[in-house]
Amino acid sequence: AQKVTQAQTEISVVEKEDVTLDCVYETRDTTYYLFWYKQPPSGELVFLIRRNSFDEQNEISGRYSWNFQKSTSSFNFTITASQVVDSAVYFCALSEAGGYSTLTFGKGTMLLVSP
Amino acid sequence: KAGVTQTPRYLIKTRGQQVTLSCSPISGHRSVSWYQQTPGQGLQFLFEYFSETQRNKGNFPGRFSGRQFSNSRSEMNVSTLELGDSALYLCASSLGSGDGETQYFGPGTRLLVL
C-alpha cells in the first residue's frame, strides 16, 4: 500500500530564511505521481506541482524548488527567501497508476514565517 | 475558468441528522473526488465519481454516500451523523481521462456535528 510521510509537523522561520519541507513516499508501483499542495488558513488546497515517476528532473519556479530523488523515495520542497505569505500547511501527496488519480496525502507540515 | 465551488461553506448539525454537500467541478472536468480532513486523521479519500459512476471508494462506512449528475456536479450525503463526522469536506475535480491527473480543490465545507 502507498504511504506518504512528512516527518516535520511544524517549522518556524524568520522572513528571508530558506526552508526545506521533507517528503518521503512508499509505493510498489513503478509508475506513480507526486504532488505538493498548499493549504492557507482559508482551507482550500492550492496545487503547486506535479511530478511523474519517470521525470527526476528538479524544478524551480520562482522562489520554489523541488528535489525528486527516486533512490531515496523523497520529493522535497524548498522555499528560498521565505515570506510571511508562505505561512500555510503544505501537503505532499502520491497517486499510483490505475488509481484514477486518487491522492494519498502526508500529514502535512505547518510552516510559520514570522516577520 | 471558474474554480471548483462547494456549498454550503459552513454547516452545523446535531447527532443523528443527515447532511448533503454539493460540489460543482471546473467546467470540462468529469471526475469529482471527495476528501475528509480532520485534525486526527488528516486528509482521507472518500470516493470518486466519473460519468455518474463511482469508480473508486475509500475506507468509510456506508453512512457516507455520493452521486454525480449528468452535468458532472456531485453531492455527498452523510446519514446518521456522529460527532466524529465533524470535519472539513473537500471536493476536487480533474479531467478524468487518465492516471495521475492534477486534482483541483474547492474551498471546502466545514461541518460541525453537535
XYZ file of N, CA and C in Angstrom:
687
model
N 0.842 -1.188 0.000
C 0.000 0.000 0.000
C 0.885 1.249 0.000
N 0.337 2.296 -0.568
C 1.129 3.516 -0.660
C 1.087 4.287 0.643
N 2.130 5.072 0.869
C 2.214 5.855 2.094
C 3.082 7.083 1.847
N 2.712 8.186 2.478
C 3.493 9.414 2.376
C 3.790 9.897 3.793
N 5.061 10.176 4.037
C 5.478 10.618 5.362
C 6.082 12.013 5.295
N 5.507 12.898 6.077
C 6.085 14.225 6.245
C 6.453 14.335 7.723
N 7.706 14.108 8.002
C 8.154 13.977 9.389
C 8.098 15.292 10.156
N 8.204 16.393 9.453
C 8.185 17.699 10.115
C 6.735 18.142 10.311
N 6.325 18.210 11.562
C 4.953 18.622 11.844
C 4.809 20.128 11.703
N 5.798 20.839 12.232
C 5.727 22.298 12.225
C 7.136 22.870 12.097
N 7.252 23.905 11.265
C 8.537 24.590 11.105
C 8.298 26.085 11.269
N 9.158 26.717 12.049
C 9.078 28.182 12.215
C 10.370 28.796 11.706
N 10.238 29.797 10.860
C 11.405 30.503 10.334
C 11.121 31.995 10.375
N 12.189 32.739 10.200
C 12.060 34.188 10.101
C 12.122 34.553 8.630
N 11.395 35.564 8.270
C 11.354 36.003 6.875
C 12.756 36.073 6.272
N 12.844 35.680 5.017
C 14.062 35.679 4.203
C 14.912 34.425 4.421
N 14.588 33.612 5.391
C 15.309 32.345 5.555
C 14.850 31.371 4.475
N 15.745 30.447 4.124
C 15.370 29.346 3.249
C 14.838 28.205 4.113
N 13.872 27.468 3.575
C 13.310 26.363 4.349
C 13.014 25.190 3.416
N 13.307 23.987 3.886
C 13.049 22.771 3.107
C 12.041 21.899 3.831
N 11.008 21.513 3.114
C 9.987 20.624 3.642
C 10.230 19.222 3.077
N 10.312 18.251 3.969
C 10.658 16.893 3.543
C 9.417 16.060 3.238
N 9.574 15.168 2.282
C 8.502 14.233 1.929
C 9.138 12.915 1.512
N 8.743 11.848 2.174
C 9.211 10.511 1.818
C 7.990 9.669 1.480
N 8.079 8.906 0.410
C 6.915 8.140 -0.019
C 7.243 6.661 -0.142
N 6.210 5.836 -0.115
C 6.342 4.393 -0.302
C 5.309 3.950 -1.318
N 5.769 3.191 -2.285
C 4.867 2.615 -3.263
C 5.540 1.427 -3.920
N 4.744 0.451 -4.342
C 5.302 -0.700 -5.047
C 5.240 -0.487 -6.559
N 4.513 0.533 -6.970
C 4.362 0.785 -8.400
C 5.619 1.419 -8.979
N 5.856 1.157 -10.248
C 6.962 1.834 -10.928
C 6.473 3.115 -11.576
N 5.155 3.197 -11.789
C 4.563 4.416 -12.331
C 3.709 5.062 -11.251
N 4.064 6.264 -10.907
C 3.311 6.980 -9.880
C 3.526 8.475 -10.070
N 2.769 9.239 -9.318
C 2.780 10.682 -9.475
C 2.855 11.328 -8.090
N 3.621 12.374 -8.001
C 3.805 13.072 -6.733
C 3.341 14.514 -6.866
N 2.784 15.011 -5.784
C 2.218 16.359 -5.793
C 2.576 17.099 -4.509
N 2.593 18.404 -4.613
C 2.620 19.266 -3.436
C 1.432 20.218 -3.530
N 0.763 20.375 -2.378
C -0.337 21.329 -2.256
C -0.078 22.243 -1.064
N -0.600 23.438 -1.159
C -0.509 24.416 -0.061
C -1.919 24.674 0.458
N -2.064 24.686 1.785
C -3.355 24.966 2.378
C -3.243 26.179 3.303
N -3.648 27.342 2.829
C -3.651 28.531 3.694
C -4.788 28.413 4.708
N -4.855 29.337 5.660
C -5.901 29.267 6.695
C -7.322 29.192 6.142
N -7.542 29.684 4.956
C -8.894 29.644 4.379
C -9.358 28.208 4.121
N -8.422 27.281 3.997
C -8.795 25.874 3.885
C -8.671 25.253 2.509
N -8.687 26.045 1.475
C -8.620 25.475 0.128
C -7.228 24.937 -0.159
N -7.141 23.772 -0.761
C -5.860 23.199 -1.155
C -5.462 23.782 -2.508
N -4.283 24.388 -2.544
C -3.802 25.022 -3.764
C -2.704 24.158 -4.365
N -2.883 23.766 -5.612
C -1.915 22.926 -6.300
C -0.628 23.701 -6.548
N 0.521 23.039 -6.286
C 1.814 23.664 -6.526
C 2.574 22.980 -7.645
N 2.687 21.639 -7.577
C 3.489 20.943 -8.574
C 3.057 19.485 -8.697
N 3.272 18.931 -9.858
C 3.039 17.516 -10.136
C 4.280 16.946 -10.798
N 4.672 15.749 -10.390
C 5.830 15.065 -10.970
C 5.457 13.622 -11.230
N 5.857 13.051 -12.360
C 5.654 11.620 -12.539
C 6.965 10.899 -12.246
N 6.854 9.609 -12.030
C 7.993 8.815 -11.547
C 9.133 8.702 -12.559
N 8.866 9.042 -13.792
C 9.902 8.930 -14.817
C 10.650 10.234 -15.034
N 10.259 11.247 -14.326
C 10.863 12.555 -14.524
C 11.537 13.002 -13.234
N 12.833 12.721 -13.122
C 13.555 13.083 -11.907
C 14.210 14.449 -11.986
N 13.898 15.175 -13.026
C 14.492 16.493 -13.168
C 13.967 17.415 -12.071
N 14.875 18.111 -11.421
C 14.450 19.066 -10.408
C 13.780 20.260 -11.079
N 12.922 20.900 -10.339
C 12.175 22.020 -10.911
C 12.280 23.240 -10.030
N 12.371 24.378 -10.681
C 12.402 25.653 -9.967
C 11.310 26.536 -10.546
N 10.548 27.141 -9.629
C 9.513 28.088 -10.049
C 9.575 29.279 -9.113
N 10.234 30.304 -9.532
C 10.382 31.480 -8.685
C 11.182 31.151 -7.433
N 10.572 31.350 -6.273
C 11.263 31.062 -5.007
C 11.107 29.589 -4.593
N 10.317 28.849 -5.354
C 10.049 27.443 -5.026
C 10.936 26.515 -5.856
N 11.411 25.453 -5.223
C 12.127 24.431 -5.970
C 11.816 23.067 -5.365
N 11.913 22.056 -6.217
C 11.588 20.709 -5.786
C 12.714 19.763 -6.174
N 13.053 18.867 -5.259
C 14.110 17.893 -5.477
C 13.509 16.501 -5.375
N 13.457 15.797 -6.512
C 12.865 14.470 -6.575
C 13.995 13.450 -6.689
N 14.096 12.539 -5.734
C 15.144 11.512 -5.772
C 14.509 10.139 -5.579
N 14.448 9.370 -6.645
C 13.863 8.028 -6.562
C 14.698 7.114 -5.679
N 16.005 7.318 -5.651
C 16.890 6.431 -4.883
C 16.565 6.473 -3.394
N 16.074 7.606 -2.927
C 15.733 7.732 -1.515
C 14.225 7.898 -1.314
N 13.458 7.742 -2.398
C 11.991 7.902 -2.344
C 11.612 9.209 -1.669
N 12.226 10.266 -2.104
C 11.944 11.566 -1.490
C 11.577 12.603 -2.540
N 10.777 13.538 -2.135
C 10.327 14.621 -3.021
C 10.235 15.869 -2.162
N 11.381 16.508 -1.961
C 11.473 17.628 -1.028
C 11.212 18.962 -1.699
N 10.727 19.881 -0.911
C 10.262 21.180 -1.400
C 11.006 22.275 -0.641
N 11.665 23.163 -1.384
C 12.429 24.242 -0.759
C 11.840 25.594 -1.146
N 11.659 26.427 -0.149
C 11.249 27.817 -0.380
C 12.461 28.690 -0.065
N 12.876 29.453 -1.040
C 14.016 30.338 -0.874
C 13.531 31.730 -0.475
N 14.225 32.335 0.459
C 13.867 33.691 0.913
C 12.392 33.740 1.289
N 12.025 32.974 2.296
C 10.630 32.833 2.687
C 9.993 34.188 3.002
N 8.679 34.233 2.810
C 7.906 35.435 3.093
C 6.739 35.070 4.004
N 6.196 36.067 4.682
C 5.083 35.829 5.596
C 3.912 35.153 4.870
N 3.709 35.499 3.605
C 2.597 34.921 2.833
C 2.785 33.428 2.563
N 3.993 32.924 2.817
C 4.228 31.484 2.648
C 3.691 30.675 3.819
N 3.294 31.337 4.880
C 2.759 30.639 6.047
C 1.513 29.864 5.653
N 1.550 28.564 5.872
C 0.447 27.682 5.470
C 0.817 26.264 5.884
N -0.107 25.357 5.633
C 0.209 23.933 5.782
C 0.482 23.389 4.391
N 1.571 22.661 4.265
C 1.967 22.107 2.976
C 1.822 20.593 3.005
N 1.175 20.064 1.973
C 0.936 18.631 1.878
C 1.649 18.049 0.675
N 2.274 16.911 0.911
C 2.831 16.102 -0.158
C 1.835 14.967 -0.407
N 1.640 14.575 -1.649
C 0.657 13.534 -1.958
C 1.162 12.632 -3.067
N 0.651 11.408 -3.081
C 1.063 10.378 -4.039
C -0.174 9.814 -4.727
N -0.062 9.581 -6.018
C -1.123 8.933 -6.772
C -0.492 7.802 -7.573
N -1.061 6.610 -7.490
C -0.499 5.472 -8.199
C -1.209 5.232 -9.520
N -0.549 4.579 -10.431
C -1.152 4.231 -11.697
C -2.322 3.290 -11.454
N -3.403 3.482 -12.183
C -4.578 2.642 -12.003
C -5.458 3.083 -10.859
N -5.115 4.160 -10.229
C -5.863 4.621 -9.059
C -6.791 5.777 -9.326
N -7.008 6.052 -10.636
C -7.920 7.137 -11.003
C -7.550 8.462 -10.355
N -6.283 8.685 -10.226
C -5.770 9.952 -9.686
C -6.080 10.162 -8.216
N -6.526 9.132 -7.519
C -6.792 9.250 -6.083
C -5.503 9.595 -5.355
N -5.583 10.553 -4.458
C -4.408 11.034 -3.744
C -4.316 10.436 -2.345
N -3.104 10.015 -2.012
C -2.773 9.648 -0.635
C -1.896 10.768 -0.099
N -2.349 11.402 0.962
C -1.665 12.571 1.489
C -0.787 12.233 2.684
N 0.280 13.011 2.849
C 1.008 13.015 4.100
C 0.211 13.825 5.121
N 0.717 13.867 6.343
C 0.017 14.566 7.423
C 0.167 16.083 7.334
N 1.062 16.533 6.495
C 1.244 17.961 6.309
C 2.306 18.547 7.225
N 2.911 19.629 6.760
C 3.877 20.399 7.552
C 3.368 21.825 7.646
N 3.183 22.293 8.868
C 2.756 23.681 9.060
C 3.982 24.581 9.063
N 4.015 25.521 8.155
C 5.118 26.467 8.064
C 4.661 27.821 8.577
N 5.387 28.335 9.541
C 5.091 29.660 10.074
C 6.287 30.568 9.794
N 6.045 31.592 9.005
C 7.089 32.558 8.678
C 6.766 33.848 9.409
N 7.654 34.240 10.281
C 7.408 35.471 11.038
C 8.276 36.606 10.487
N 7.767 37.836 10.622
C 8.483 38.992 10.047
C 9.730 39.332 10.852
N -11.439 30.571 -16.240
C -12.353 29.496 -15.867
C -12.644 29.571 -14.385
N -13.879 29.360 -14.023
C -14.219 29.333 -12.610
C -13.644 28.076 -11.981
N -13.311 28.187 -10.690
C -12.748 27.042 -9.989
C -13.834 26.119 -9.479
N -13.429 25.191 -8.641
C -14.371 24.265 -8.025
C -15.152 25.017 -6.951
N -16.443 24.856 -6.958
C -17.263 25.512 -5.937
C -17.968 24.476 -5.077
N -18.101 24.801 -3.813
C -18.753 23.902 -2.874
C -19.774 24.693 -2.055
N -20.913 24.073 -1.841
C -21.941 24.686 -0.997
C -22.542 23.640 -0.075
N -22.936 24.033 1.125
C -22.635 25.319 1.733
C -21.193 25.370 2.221
N -20.740 26.500 2.660
C -19.376 26.598 3.176
C -19.304 26.156 4.629
N -20.364 26.368 5.365
C -20.402 26.002 6.782
C -21.749 25.365 7.103
N -21.689 24.382 8.002
C -22.895 23.672 8.403
C -22.781 23.270 9.862
N -23.865 23.412 10.585
C -23.918 22.888 11.947
C -25.113 21.945 12.015
N -24.854 20.727 12.430
C -25.903 19.713 12.540
C -25.813 19.065 13.914
N -26.834 18.310 14.251
C -26.797 17.557 15.501
C -26.701 16.069 15.191
N -26.231 15.349 16.168
C -26.081 13.894 16.008
C -27.374 13.251 15.534
N -27.252 12.318 14.638
C -28.417 11.601 14.141
C -29.031 12.198 12.884
N -28.736 13.474 12.631
C -29.268 14.097 11.420
C -28.493 13.633 10.204
N -28.974 14.027 9.040
C -28.240 13.751 7.814
C -27.898 15.069 7.139
N -26.908 15.018 6.246
C -26.466 16.234 5.598
C -26.097 15.931 4.143
N -26.325 16.910 3.289
C -25.952 16.786 1.876
C -25.072 17.967 1.502
N -23.910 17.647 0.929
C -22.967 18.669 0.485
C -22.906 18.636 -1.037
N -22.680 19.810 -1.628
C -22.691 19.902 -3.069
C -21.365 20.406 -3.611
N -21.010 19.938 -4.808
C -19.756 20.326 -5.439
C -19.972 20.514 -6.933
N -19.528 21.652 -7.457
C -19.550 21.887 -8.898
C -18.119 21.932 -9.404
N -17.758 21.042 -10.320
C -16.370 20.976 -10.781
C -16.043 22.094 -11.763
N -14.763 22.182 -12.082
C -14.317 23.096 -13.122
C -14.956 22.664 -14.440
N -15.362 23.627 -15.228
C -16.004 23.333 -16.494
C -15.120 22.420 -17.349
N -15.708 21.334 -17.848
C -14.951 20.384 -18.661
C -14.368 19.227 -17.868
N -14.315 19.357 -16.565
C -13.824 18.256 -15.730
C -14.966 17.281 -15.474
N -14.658 15.994 -15.645
C -15.707 14.996 -15.486
C -15.516 14.111 -14.256
N -14.379 14.257 -13.612
C -14.122 13.459 -12.409
C -14.235 14.362 -11.189
N -14.949 13.853 -10.189
C -15.077 14.563 -8.912
C -14.716 13.616 -7.786
N -13.830 14.065 -6.928
C -13.421 13.272 -5.763
C -13.758 14.030 -4.495
N -13.992 13.282 -3.442
C -14.292 13.861 -2.139
C -13.272 13.380 -1.119
N -12.860 14.301 -0.252
C -11.909 14.002 0.805
C -12.428 14.578 2.121
N -12.098 13.882 3.191
C -12.425 14.360 4.527
C -11.127 14.762 5.217
N -11.139 15.926 5.858
C -9.947 16.364 6.579
C -10.296 16.595 8.039
N -9.622 15.874 8.920
C -9.782 16.051 10.357
C -8.408 16.224 10.976
N -8.327 16.866 12.159
C -7.022 17.049 12.809
C -6.351 15.713 13.131
N -7.130 14.722 13.471
C -6.549 13.455 13.880
C -6.132 12.559 12.723
N -6.963 12.454 11.725
C -6.715 11.523 10.612
C -6.128 12.189 9.381
N -6.116 13.502 9.357
C -5.588 14.197 8.181
C -6.553 14.132 7.025
N -6.003 14.128 5.818
C -6.802 14.105 4.599
C -7.012 12.669 4.159
N -8.284 12.273 4.065
C -8.598 10.910 3.673
C -9.572 10.898 2.508
N -9.332 10.008 1.571
C -10.149 9.883 0.380
C -11.466 9.190 0.693
N -12.551 9.795 0.236
C -13.876 9.207 0.427
C -14.318 8.406 -0.789
N -14.492 9.070 -1.912
C -14.873 8.400 -3.159
C -14.640 9.318 -4.350
N -14.702 8.690 -5.514
C -14.501 9.402 -6.761
C -15.575 9.005 -7.757
N -16.094 9.990 -8.469
C -17.126 9.753 -9.464
C -16.657 10.242 -10.831
N -17.073 9.478 -11.838
C -16.782 9.838 -13.225
C -17.959 9.380 -14.059
N -18.487 10.265 -14.874
C -19.635 9.925 -15.719
C -20.741 9.257 -14.915
N -21.062 9.850 -13.800
C -22.191 9.432 -12.938
C -21.963 8.069 -12.288
N -20.752 7.540 -12.350
C -20.454 6.230 -11.768
C -19.356 6.372 -10.726
N -19.524 5.669 -9.620
C -18.465 5.669 -8.620
C -17.354 4.744 -9.087
N -16.160 5.288 -9.289
C -15.041 4.490 -9.790
C -14.123 4.003 -8.678
N -14.113 4.723 -7.581
C -13.171 4.383 -6.531
C -13.760 4.801 -5.195
N -13.420 4.051 -4.172
C -14.024 4.313 -2.867
C -12.980 4.122 -1.789
N -12.996 5.008 -0.800
C -12.098 4.882 0.333
C -12.717 4.023 1.419
N -12.050 3.974 2.544
C -12.469 3.113 3.640
C -13.346 3.870 4.635
N -14.551 4.134 4.236
C -15.511 4.835 5.085
C -16.781 3.998 5.188
N -17.519 4.157 6.296
C -18.754 3.372 6.449
C -19.815 3.766 5.431
N -20.814 2.916 5.306
C -21.862 3.124 4.316
C -22.708 4.367 4.562
N -22.545 4.976 5.741
C -23.285 6.220 6.008
C -22.850 7.345 5.060
N -21.684 7.173 4.509
C -21.160 8.161 3.561
C -21.479 7.675 2.152
N -22.183 8.489 1.411
C -22.536 8.121 0.047
C -22.434 9.345 -0.847
N -22.471 9.103 -2.120
C -22.382 10.224 -3.042
C -23.084 9.896 -4.333
N -23.141 10.891 -5.178
C -23.655 10.687 -6.525
C -23.141 11.804 -7.419
N -23.243 11.534 -8.701
C -22.832 12.548 -9.674
C -23.924 12.676 -10.714
N -24.145 13.886 -11.135
C -25.186 14.159 -12.110
C -24.602 14.256 -13.512
N -25.472 14.310 -14.495
C -25.020 14.310 -15.881
C -24.191 15.548 -16.223
N -24.339 16.625 -15.456
C -23.527 17.829 -15.704
C -22.232 17.814 -14.888
N -21.902 16.659 -14.321
C -20.692 16.406 -13.522
C -20.749 16.963 -12.107
N -21.763 17.717 -11.791
C -21.910 18.163 -10.399
C -22.089 16.950 -9.503
N -21.605 17.081 -8.273
C -21.658 15.927 -7.374
C -22.211 16.341 -6.015
N -22.819 15.402 -5.381
C -23.264 15.589 -3.999
C -22.747 14.446 -3.159
N -22.480 14.735 -1.898
C -22.203 13.660 -0.959
C -23.171 13.791 0.205
N -23.550 12.656 0.731
C -24.523 12.596 1.803
C -23.944 11.824 2.968
N -24.169 12.329 4.150
C -23.793 11.590 5.354
C -25.062 11.418 6.174
N -25.413 10.180 6.425
C -26.615 9.928 7.207
C -26.225 9.612 8.652
N -27.186 9.744 9.536
C -26.993 9.425 10.952
C -25.667 9.995 11.456
N -25.564 11.285 11.440
C -24.317 11.964 11.782
C -23.826 11.602 13.179
N -22.502 11.479 13.265
C -21.829 11.229 14.541
C -20.897 12.407 14.822
N -20.539 12.555 16.103
C -19.657 13.661 16.463
C -18.355 13.625 15.651
N -17.877 12.428 15.394
C -16.618 12.257 14.673
C -16.686 12.643 13.210
N -17.881 12.943 12.721
C -18.009 13.361 11.326
C -17.693 14.842 11.159
N -17.493 15.536 12.262
C -17.096 16.945 12.188
C -15.761 17.031 11.460
N -15.743 17.785 10.390
C -14.550 17.813 9.540
C -14.708 18.874 8.473
N -13.606 19.064 7.736
C -13.646 19.856 6.517
C -13.780 18.865 5.368
N -14.802 19.019 4.560
C -15.019 18.126 3.424
C -14.624 18.867 2.155
N -13.642 18.299 1.482
C -13.090 18.922 0.294
C -13.465 18.130 -0.946
N -13.833 18.865 -1.948
C -14.157 18.287 -3.232
C -13.055 18.685 -4.208
N -12.706 17.788 -5.103
C -11.680 18.077 -6.105
C -12.154 17.599 -7.468
N -11.749 18.297 -8.500
C -12.124 17.853 -9.835
C -10.895 17.713 -10.720
N -11.030 16.839 -11.714
C -9.986 16.659 -12.721
C -10.663 16.223 -14.012
N -9.882 16.164 -15.072
C -10.462 15.803 -16.359
C -11.067 14.408 -16.316
N -10.377 13.487 -15.645
C -10.901 12.130 -15.520
C -10.500 11.203 -16.641
N -9.550 11.634 -17.475
C -9.214 10.827 -18.645
C -8.039 9.890 -18.427
N -7.337 10.025 -17.303
C -6.183 9.155 -17.110
C -5.683 9.185 -15.689
N -4.568 8.480 -15.458
C -3.987 8.407 -14.123
C -3.174 9.651 -13.802
N -3.032 9.878 -12.507
C -2.117 10.908 -12.059
C -2.449 12.312 -12.488
N -3.704 12.558 -12.799
C -4.088 13.914 -13.196
C -4.063 14.842 -11.986
N -3.803 16.095 -12.250
C -3.851 17.061 -11.168
C -5.301 17.264 -10.741
N -5.507 17.215 -9.451
C -6.834 17.476 -8.907
C -6.859 18.895 -8.362
N -7.914 19.610 -8.694
C -8.086 20.985 -8.246
C -9.200 21.012 -7.209
N -8.876 21.614 -6.081
C -9.771 21.551 -4.933
C -10.640 22.798 -4.782
N -11.801 22.571 -4.206
C -12.689 23.654 -3.832
C -12.353 24.166 -2.445
N -13.104 25.166 -1.969
C -12.807 25.777 -0.676
C -13.238 24.935 0.517
N -14.030 23.890 0.252
C -14.427 23.000 1.332
C -15.718 23.408 2.021
N -16.314 22.439 2.673
C -17.470 22.658 3.550
C -17.070 22.237 4.953
N -17.176 23.170 5.887
C -16.854 22.853 7.284
C -18.123 22.386 7.975
N -18.119 21.141 8.402
C -19.272 20.538 9.069
C -18.970 20.374 10.548
N -19.845 20.892 11.366
C -19.736 20.716 12.812
C -20.951 19.930 13.287
N -20.699 18.817 13.947
C -21.779 17.982 14.466
C -21.805 18.116 15.981
N -22.938 18.566 16.497
C -23.075 18.772 17.952
C -23.892 17.678 18.602
